[in-house]
Coordinates of C-alpha atoms in Angstrom, one line a residue:
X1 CA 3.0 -0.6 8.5
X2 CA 0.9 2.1 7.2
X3 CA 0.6 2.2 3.3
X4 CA 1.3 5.7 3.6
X5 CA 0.8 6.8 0.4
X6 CA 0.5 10.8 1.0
X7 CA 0.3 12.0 -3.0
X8 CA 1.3 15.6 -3.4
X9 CA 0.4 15.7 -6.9
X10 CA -3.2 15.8 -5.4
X11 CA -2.3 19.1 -2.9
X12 CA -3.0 21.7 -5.1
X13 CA -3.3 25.8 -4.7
X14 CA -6.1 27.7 -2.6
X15 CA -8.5 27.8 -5.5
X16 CA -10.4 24.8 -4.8
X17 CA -12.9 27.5 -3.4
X18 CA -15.9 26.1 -1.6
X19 CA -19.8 27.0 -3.5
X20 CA -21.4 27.4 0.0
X21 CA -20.1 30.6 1.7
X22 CA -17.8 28.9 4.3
X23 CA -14.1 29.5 4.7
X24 CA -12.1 27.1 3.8
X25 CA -10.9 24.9 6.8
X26 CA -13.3 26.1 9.0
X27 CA -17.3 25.3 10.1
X28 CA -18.5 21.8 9.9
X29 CA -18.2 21.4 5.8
X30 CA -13.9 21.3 6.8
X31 CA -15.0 18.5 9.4
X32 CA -16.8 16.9 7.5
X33 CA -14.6 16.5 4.9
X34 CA -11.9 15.0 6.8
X35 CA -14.2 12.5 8.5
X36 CA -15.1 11.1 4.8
X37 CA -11.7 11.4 3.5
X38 CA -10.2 9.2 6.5
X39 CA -13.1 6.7 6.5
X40 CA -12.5 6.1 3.0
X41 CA -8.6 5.8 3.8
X42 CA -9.0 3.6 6.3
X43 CA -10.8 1.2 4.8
X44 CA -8.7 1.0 1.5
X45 CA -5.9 0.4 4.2
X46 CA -7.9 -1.9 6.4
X47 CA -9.1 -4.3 3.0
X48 CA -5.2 -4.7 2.2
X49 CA -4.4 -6.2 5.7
X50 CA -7.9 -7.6 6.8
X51 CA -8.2 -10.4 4.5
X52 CA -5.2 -12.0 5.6
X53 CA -6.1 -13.6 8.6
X54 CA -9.4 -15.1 6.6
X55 CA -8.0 -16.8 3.7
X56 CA -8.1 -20.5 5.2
X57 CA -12.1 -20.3 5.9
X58 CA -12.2 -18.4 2.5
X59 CA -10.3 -21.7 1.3
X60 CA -12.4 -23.9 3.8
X61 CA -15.9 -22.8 2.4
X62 CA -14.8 -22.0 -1.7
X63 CA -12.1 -24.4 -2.2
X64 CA -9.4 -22.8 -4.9
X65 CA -6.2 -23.9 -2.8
X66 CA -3.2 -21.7 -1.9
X67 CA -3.3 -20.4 -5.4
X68 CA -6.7 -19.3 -5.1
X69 CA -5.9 -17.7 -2.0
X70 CA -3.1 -16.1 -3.6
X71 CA -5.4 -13.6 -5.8
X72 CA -8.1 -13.1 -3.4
X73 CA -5.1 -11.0 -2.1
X74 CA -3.1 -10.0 -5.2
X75 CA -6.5 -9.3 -6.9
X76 CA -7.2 -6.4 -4.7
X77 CA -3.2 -5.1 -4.2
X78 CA -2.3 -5.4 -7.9
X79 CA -5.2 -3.9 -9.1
X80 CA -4.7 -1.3 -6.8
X81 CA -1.1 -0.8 -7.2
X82 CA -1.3 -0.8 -11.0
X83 CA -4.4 2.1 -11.5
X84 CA -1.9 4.0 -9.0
X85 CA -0.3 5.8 -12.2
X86 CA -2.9 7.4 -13.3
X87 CA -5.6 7.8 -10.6
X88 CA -4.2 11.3 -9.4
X89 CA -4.8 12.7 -13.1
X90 CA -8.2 11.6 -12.9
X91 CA -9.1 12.7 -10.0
X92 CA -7.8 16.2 -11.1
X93 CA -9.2 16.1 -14.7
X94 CA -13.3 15.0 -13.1
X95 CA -12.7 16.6 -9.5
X96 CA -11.7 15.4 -6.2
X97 CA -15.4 15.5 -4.6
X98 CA -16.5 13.3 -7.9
X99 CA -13.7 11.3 -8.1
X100 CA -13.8 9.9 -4.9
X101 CA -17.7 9.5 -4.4
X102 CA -17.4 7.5 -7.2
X103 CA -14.5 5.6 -6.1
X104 CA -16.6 4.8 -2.5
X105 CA -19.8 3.9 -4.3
X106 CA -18.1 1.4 -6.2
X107 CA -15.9 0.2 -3.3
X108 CA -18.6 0.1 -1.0
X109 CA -20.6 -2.4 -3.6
X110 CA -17.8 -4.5 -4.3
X111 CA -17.4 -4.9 -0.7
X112 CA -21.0 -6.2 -0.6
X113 CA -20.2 -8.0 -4.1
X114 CA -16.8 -10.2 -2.1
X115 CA -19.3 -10.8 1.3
X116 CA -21.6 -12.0 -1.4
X117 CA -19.4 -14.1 -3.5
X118 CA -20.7 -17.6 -4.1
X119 CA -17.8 -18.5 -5.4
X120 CA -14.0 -18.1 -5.5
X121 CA -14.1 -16.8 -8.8
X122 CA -16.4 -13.8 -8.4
X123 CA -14.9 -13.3 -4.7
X124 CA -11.4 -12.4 -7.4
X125 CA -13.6 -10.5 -9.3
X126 CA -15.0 -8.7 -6.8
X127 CA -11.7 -8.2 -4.7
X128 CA -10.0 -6.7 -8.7
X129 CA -12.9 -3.8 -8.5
X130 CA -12.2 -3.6 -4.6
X131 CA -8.9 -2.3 -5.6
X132 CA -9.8 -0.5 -8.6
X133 CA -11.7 1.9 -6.4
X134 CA -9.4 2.0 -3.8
X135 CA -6.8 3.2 -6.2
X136 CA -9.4 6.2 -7.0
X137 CA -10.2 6.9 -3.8
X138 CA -6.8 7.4 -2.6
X139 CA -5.3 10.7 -4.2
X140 CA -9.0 11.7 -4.3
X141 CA -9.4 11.8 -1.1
X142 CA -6.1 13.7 0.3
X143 CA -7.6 15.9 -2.7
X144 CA -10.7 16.7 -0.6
X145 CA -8.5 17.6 2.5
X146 CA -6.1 19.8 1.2
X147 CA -9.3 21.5 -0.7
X148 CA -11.3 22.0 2.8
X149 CA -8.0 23.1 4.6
X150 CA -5.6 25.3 2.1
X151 CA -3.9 26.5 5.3
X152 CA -0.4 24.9 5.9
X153 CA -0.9 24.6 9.7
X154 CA -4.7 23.3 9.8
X155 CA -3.4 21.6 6.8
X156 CA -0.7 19.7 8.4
X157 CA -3.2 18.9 11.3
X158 CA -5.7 17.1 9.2
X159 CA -3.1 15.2 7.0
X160 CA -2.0 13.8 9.9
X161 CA -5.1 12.8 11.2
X162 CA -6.3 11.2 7.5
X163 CA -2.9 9.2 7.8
X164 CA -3.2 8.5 11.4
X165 CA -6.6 6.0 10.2
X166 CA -4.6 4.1 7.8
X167 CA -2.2 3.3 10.7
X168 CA -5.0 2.5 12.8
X169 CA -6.5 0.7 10.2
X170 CA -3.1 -1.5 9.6
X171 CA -2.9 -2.1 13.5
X172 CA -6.8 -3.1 14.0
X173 CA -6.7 -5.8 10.3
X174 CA -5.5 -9.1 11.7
X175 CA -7.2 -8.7 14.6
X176 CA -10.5 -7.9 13.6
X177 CA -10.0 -10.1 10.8
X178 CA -9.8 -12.9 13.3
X179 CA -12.7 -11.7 15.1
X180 CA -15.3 -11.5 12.6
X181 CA -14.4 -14.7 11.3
X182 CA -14.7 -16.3 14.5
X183 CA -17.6 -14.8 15.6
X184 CA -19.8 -14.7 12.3
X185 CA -18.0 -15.8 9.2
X186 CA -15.3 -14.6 6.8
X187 CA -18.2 -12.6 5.0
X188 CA -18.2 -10.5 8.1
X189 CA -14.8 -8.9 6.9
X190 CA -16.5 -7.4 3.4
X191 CA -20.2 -6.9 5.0
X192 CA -18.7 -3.7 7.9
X193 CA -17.4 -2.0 5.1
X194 CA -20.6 -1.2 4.2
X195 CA -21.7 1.5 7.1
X196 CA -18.5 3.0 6.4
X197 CA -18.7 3.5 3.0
X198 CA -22.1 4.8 3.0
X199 CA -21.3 7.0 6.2
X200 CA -18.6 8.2 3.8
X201 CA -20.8 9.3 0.8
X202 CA -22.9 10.9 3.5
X203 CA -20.5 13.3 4.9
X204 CA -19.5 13.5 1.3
X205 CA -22.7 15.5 0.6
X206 CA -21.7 18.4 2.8
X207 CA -18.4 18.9 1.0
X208 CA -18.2 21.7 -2.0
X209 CA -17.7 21.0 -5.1
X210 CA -13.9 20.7 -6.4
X211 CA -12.8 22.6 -9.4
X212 CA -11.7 20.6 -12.3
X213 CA -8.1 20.9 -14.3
X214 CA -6.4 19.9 -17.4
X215 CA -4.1 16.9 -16.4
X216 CA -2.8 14.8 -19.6
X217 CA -3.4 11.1 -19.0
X218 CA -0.8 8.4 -20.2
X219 CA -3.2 5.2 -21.6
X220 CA -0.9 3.1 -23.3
X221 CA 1.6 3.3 -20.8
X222 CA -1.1 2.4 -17.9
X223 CA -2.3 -0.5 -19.7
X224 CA 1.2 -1.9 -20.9
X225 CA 2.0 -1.7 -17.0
X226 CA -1.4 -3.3 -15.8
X227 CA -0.9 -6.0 -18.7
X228 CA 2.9 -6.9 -17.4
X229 CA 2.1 -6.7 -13.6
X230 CA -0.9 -9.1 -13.9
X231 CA 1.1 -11.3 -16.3
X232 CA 4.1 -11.5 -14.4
X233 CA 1.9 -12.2 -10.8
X234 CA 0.0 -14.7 -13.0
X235 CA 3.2 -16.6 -14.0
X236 CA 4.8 -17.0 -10.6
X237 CA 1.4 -18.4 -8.9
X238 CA 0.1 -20.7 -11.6
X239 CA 3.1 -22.1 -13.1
X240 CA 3.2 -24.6 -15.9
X241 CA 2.6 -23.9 -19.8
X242 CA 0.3 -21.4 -18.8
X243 CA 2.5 -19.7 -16.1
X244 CA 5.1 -19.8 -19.1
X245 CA 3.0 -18.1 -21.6
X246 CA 1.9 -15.2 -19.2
X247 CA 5.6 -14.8 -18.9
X248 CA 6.2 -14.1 -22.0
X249 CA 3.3 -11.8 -22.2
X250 CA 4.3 -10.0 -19.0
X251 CA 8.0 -9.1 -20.3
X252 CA 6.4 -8.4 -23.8
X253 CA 4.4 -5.8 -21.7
X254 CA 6.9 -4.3 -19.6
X255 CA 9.1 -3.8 -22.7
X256 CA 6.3 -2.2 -24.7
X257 CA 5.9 0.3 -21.6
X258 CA 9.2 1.2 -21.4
X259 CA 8.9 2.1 -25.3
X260 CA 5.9 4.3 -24.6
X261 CA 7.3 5.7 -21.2
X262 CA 10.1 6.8 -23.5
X263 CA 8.4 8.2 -26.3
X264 CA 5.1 9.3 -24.1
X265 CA 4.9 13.6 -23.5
X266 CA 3.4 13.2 -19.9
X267 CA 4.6 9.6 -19.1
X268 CA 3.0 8.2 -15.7
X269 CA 6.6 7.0 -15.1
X270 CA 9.1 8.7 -16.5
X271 CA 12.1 7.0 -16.7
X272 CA 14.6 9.9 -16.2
X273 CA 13.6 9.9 -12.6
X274 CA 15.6 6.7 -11.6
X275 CA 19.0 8.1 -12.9
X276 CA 19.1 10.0 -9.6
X277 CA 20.4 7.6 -7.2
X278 CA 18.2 10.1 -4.1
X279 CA 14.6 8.8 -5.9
X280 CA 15.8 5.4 -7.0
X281 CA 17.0 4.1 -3.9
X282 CA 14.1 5.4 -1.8
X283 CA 12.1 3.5 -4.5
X284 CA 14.2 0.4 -4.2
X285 CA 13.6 0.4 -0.4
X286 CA 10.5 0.9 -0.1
X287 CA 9.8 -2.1 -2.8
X288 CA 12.0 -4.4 -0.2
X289 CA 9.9 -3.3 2.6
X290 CA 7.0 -4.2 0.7
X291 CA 8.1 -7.3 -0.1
X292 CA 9.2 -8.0 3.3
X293 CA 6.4 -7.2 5.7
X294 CA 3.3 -8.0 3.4
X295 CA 4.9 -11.2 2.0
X296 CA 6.1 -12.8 5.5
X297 CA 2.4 -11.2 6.8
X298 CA 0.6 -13.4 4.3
X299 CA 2.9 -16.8 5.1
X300 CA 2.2 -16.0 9.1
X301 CA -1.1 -16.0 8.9
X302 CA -1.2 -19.6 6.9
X303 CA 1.4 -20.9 9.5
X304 CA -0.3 -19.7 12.0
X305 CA -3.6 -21.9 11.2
X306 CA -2.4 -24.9 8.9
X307 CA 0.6 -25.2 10.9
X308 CA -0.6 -24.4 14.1
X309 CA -3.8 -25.2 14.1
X310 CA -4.7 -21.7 15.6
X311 CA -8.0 -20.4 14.8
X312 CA -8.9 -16.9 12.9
X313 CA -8.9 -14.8 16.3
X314 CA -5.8 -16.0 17.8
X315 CA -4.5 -16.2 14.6
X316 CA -4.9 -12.5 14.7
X317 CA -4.0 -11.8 17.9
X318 CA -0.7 -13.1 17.4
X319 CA 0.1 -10.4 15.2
X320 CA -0.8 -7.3 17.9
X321 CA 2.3 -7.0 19.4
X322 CA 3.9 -5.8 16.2
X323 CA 0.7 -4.0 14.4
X324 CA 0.1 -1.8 17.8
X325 CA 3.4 -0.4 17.7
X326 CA 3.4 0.6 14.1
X327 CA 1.5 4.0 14.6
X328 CA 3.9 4.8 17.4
X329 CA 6.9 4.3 15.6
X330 CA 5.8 6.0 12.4
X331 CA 5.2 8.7 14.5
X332 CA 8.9 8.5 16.3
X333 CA 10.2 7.7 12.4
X334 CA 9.1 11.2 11.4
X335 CA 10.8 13.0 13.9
X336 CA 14.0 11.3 13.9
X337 CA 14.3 12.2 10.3
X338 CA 13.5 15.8 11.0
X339 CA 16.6 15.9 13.5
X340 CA 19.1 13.5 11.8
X341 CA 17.3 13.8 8.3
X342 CA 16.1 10.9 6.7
X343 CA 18.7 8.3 5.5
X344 CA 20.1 7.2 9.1
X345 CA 16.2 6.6 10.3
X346 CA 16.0 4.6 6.8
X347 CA 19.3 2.5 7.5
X348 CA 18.3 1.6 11.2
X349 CA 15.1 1.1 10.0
X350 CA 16.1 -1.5 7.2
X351 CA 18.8 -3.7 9.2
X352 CA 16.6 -3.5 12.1
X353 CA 13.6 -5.4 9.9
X354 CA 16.4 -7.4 8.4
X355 CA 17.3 -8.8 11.7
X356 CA 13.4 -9.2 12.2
X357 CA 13.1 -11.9 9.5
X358 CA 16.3 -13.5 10.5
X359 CA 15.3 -13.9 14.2
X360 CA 11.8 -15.7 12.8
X361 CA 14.0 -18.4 11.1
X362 CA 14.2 -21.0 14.0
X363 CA 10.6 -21.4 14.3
X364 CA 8.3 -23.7 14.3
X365 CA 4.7 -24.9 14.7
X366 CA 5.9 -26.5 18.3
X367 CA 7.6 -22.9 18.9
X368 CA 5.3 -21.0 22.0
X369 CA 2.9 -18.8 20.9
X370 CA 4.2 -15.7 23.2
X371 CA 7.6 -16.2 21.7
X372 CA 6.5 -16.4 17.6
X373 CA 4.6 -12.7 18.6
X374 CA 7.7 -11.2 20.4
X375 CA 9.7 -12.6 17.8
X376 CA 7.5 -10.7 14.6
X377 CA 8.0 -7.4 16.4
X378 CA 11.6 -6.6 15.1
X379 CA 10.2 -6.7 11.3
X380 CA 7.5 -4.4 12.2
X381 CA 9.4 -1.9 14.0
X382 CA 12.0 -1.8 11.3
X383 CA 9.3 -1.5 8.2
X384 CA 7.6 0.9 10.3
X385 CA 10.8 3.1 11.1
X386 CA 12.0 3.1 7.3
X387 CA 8.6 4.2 5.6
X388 CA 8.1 7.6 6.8
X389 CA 12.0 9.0 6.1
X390 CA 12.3 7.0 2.9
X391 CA 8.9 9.3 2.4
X392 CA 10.4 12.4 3.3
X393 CA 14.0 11.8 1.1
X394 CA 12.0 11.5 -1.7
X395 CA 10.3 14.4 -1.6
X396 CA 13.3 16.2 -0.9
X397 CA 15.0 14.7 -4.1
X398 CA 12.5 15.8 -6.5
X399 CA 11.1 19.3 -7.2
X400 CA 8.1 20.3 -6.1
X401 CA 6.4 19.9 -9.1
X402 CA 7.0 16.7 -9.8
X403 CA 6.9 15.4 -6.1
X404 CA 3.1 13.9 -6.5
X405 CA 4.8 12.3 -10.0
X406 CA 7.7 10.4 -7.8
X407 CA 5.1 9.7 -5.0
X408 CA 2.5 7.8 -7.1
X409 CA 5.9 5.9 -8.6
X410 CA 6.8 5.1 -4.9
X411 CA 3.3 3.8 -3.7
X412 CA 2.8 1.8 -7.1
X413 CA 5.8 0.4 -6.8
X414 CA 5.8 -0.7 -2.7
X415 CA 2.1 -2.4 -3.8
X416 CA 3.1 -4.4 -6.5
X417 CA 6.6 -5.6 -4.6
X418 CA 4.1 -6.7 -2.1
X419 CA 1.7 -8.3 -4.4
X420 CA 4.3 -9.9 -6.1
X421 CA 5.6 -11.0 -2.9
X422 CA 2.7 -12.7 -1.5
X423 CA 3.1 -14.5 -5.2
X424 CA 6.4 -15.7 -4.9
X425 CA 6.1 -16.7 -1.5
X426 CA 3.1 -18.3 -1.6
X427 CA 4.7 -20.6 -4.2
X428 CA 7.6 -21.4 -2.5
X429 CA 5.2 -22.6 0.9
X430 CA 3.6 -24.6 -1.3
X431 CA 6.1 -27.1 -2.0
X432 CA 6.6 -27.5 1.4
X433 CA 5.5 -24.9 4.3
X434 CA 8.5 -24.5 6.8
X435 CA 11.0 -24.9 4.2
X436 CA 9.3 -22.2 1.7
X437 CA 8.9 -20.3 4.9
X438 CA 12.4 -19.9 5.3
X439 CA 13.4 -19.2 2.1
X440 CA 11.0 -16.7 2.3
X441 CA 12.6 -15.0 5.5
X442 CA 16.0 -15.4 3.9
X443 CA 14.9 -13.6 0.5
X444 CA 13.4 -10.6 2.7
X445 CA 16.3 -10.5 5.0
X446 CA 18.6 -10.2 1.9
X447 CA 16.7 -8.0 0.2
X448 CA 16.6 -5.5 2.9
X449 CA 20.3 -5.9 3.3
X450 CA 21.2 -4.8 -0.3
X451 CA 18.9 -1.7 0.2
X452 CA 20.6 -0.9 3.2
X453 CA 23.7 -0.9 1.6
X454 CA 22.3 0.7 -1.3
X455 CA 21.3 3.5 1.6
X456 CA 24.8 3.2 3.1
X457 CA 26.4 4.2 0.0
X458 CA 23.9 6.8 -1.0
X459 CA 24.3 8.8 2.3
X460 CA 28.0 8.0 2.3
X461 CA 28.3 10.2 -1.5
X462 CA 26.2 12.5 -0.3
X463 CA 28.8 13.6 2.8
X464 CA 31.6 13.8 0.3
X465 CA 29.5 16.5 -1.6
X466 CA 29.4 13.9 -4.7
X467 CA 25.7 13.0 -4.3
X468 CA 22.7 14.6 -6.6
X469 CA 21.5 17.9 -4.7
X470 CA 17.9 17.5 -3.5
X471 CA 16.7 20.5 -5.9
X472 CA 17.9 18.4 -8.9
X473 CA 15.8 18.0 -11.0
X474 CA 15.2 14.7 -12.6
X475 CA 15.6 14.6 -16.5

């Protein structure tokens, strides 16, 4: 499932005007642009699925246990997930060109910092900064291509193609996560970001400068949040007195940045926007996809090898049947909401991936490999048929200028559902694999359920006439 996290609040007017003479969205500068801006999206896509696939050699060679392994992958999403408030304001207040050369550089060395880790502790590190980056690099660099294509119908062209990589990128991480740590070592999975990033600054060179603009930034509430997101994750991986303490921390947090959110004058979240039943439950869906397909992703690819006994490429290949088809489907999604609009798409999509986790239930590690791959195609298809329309009703519930507002709140909150999945479920494995499994199926099956009904109930008002109008305007 493609992250999709399309930010409008980074599509500004025509006068990002180019400094070297060429039209905007023509000549090779326009080209070039879009090649850098979906190489660096592809591989802030491909790093969130990659890794997967490569934790039990990670584990094999640096020790740290399922916990460990636990924040190798939440240190990159939640970092990632929690920078997601405020990156698009940055980007705006430095530029877009700026913004996201820096965010590649330092991706690009904290790539080469994880192949380089010599041990588990400064692969975490390492993986933090990963997503630290990331989270600059992403409204930065649909920045860049709405800046080299100010057209709407080139526009829509190259926005498609930038999003197009990341569900390339989703399709291709298990497998060539399994690949490169068969055939050279789990280092192999940090070490090819390197060409691409520095292909990326490259092409980077050739694209004009972009005009900066006043954009307020929100500090205490993007620390409060980082500060209860990291505590909370902390709590339900380590446990004990020390899980108990970061507990306390992590709701201590969260309450302190819902007193600033509600006090703040530009608030990265502001709270208004979730009394409108047409953002909130789009929000609330995509945070139970998220916790859905990345959570069960992250148990699959333990069971796969502990359980199995699989190695890292058929390990990966196990999950093709349902990555392929994700690009296909977003694809279909997209136009099925354009005819039906976007709720019906949502609701199919939702019980459909619902019935995905349930079917995975019965298995086993004795279970045939051919049928444990059909079987993970159902949660796939449904994650990947909800995402787009649950996309598309948000933006149609908000006005325009607050749509890159809600769409940061909707990709911050879809990363750390999924970070706080692979928490959660990581815990429950641990205290026995197939049982925590299955609890883990049954949490994402039921989760999915209530946001379908949640959908059911939204679309149901809205065809009585009693539903929030999509012009409304959030207070």
């Amino acid at each position: 499932m493609a992250l999709k996290p399309t930010d409008p609040r980074t599509l500004h007017d025509a006068n990002d005007t180019p400094g070297d003479g060429i039209r905007p969205g023509t000549g090779p500068g326009a080209r070039a642009t879009l090649v850098a801006a979906l190489l660096g999206f592809a591989l802030i896509t491909l790093d969130a699925s990659v890794v997967n696939v490569a934790l039990p050699a990670v584990e094999g060679e640096l020790g740290g246990g399922l916990s460990g392994l636990q924040w190798v992958v939440d240190g990159y999403t939640l970092a990632f997930a929690a920078l997601m408030l405020s990156t698009g304001a940055l980007s705006d207040r430095i530029g877009a060109r700026r913004a996201y050369a820096a965010g590649v550089a330092v991706f690009t060395l904290a790539s080469a910092g994880c192949g380089l880790a010599p041990g588990l502790e400064a692969l975490i590190g390492a993986r933090v900064v990963q997503g630290m980056a990331a989270a600059v690099m992403l409204p930065a660099s649909l920045a860049l291509v709405r800046q080299a294509f100010p057209d709407a119908g080139p526009r829509a062209r190259a926005v498609a193609l930038w999003a197009a990589g990341g569900s390339v990128a989703v399709a291709l991480g298990p497998v060539a996560g399994g690949a490169l740590t068969t055939a050279w070592d789990w280092r192999a999975i940090f070490f090819v970001n390197l060409p691409a990033g520095a292909a990326a600054l490259v092409l980077l060179a050739r694209t004009p400068r972009s005009r900066r603009r006043p954009a307020p930034l929100d500090l205490p509430g993007q620390l409060t949040a980082a500060t209860g997101i990291a505590a909370l994750t902390f709590a339900v991986i380590e446990g004990g007195r020390a899980g108990l303490v970061a507990l306390v921390v992590g709701v201590v947090a969260l309450a302190a940045f819902l007193a600033v959110e509600s006090r703040h004058p530009h608030p990265v979240v502001p709270l208004g926007l979730f009394r409108d039943r047409a953002v909130s439950v789009p929000v609330a869906v995509g945070a139970a996809n998220s916790v859905a397909f990345y959570g069960i992703v992250f148990v699959l690819s333990l069971f796969f090898q502990q359980q199995r006994g699989q190695s890292a490429l058929a390990a990966g290949l196990m999950f093709l049947p349902m990555t392929a088809l994700i690009p296909v489907v977003n694809i279909l999604a997209g136009r099925l909401a354009g005819r039906y609009g976007p709720r019906l798409p949502m609701l199919v999509g939702q019980l459909v991936a619902a019935s995905g986790a349930l079917l995975l239930l019965p298995v086993t590690a004795r279970t045939p490999a051919p049928l444990v791959a059909a079987l993970t195609v159902p949660l796939a298809l449904g994650a990947a048929l909800t995402i787009p329309p649950l996309t598309s009703a948000l933006m149609e519930a908000v006005p325009a200028a607050r749509a890159g507002l809600a769409a940061g709140v909707l990709n911050a909150a879809r990363q750390t559902a999924g970070g706080l999945a692979v928490a959660a479920f990581g815990a429950l494995v641990a205290d026995g694999f197939v049982t925590g499994m299955r609890t883990s199926l049954l949490i994402s099956a039921g989760l999915l359920t209530l946001t379908a009904l949640a959908t059911g109930l939204a679309t149901a008002r809205s065809r009585a006439g009693s539903g929030p109008a999509a012009a409304r305007t959030p207070s």
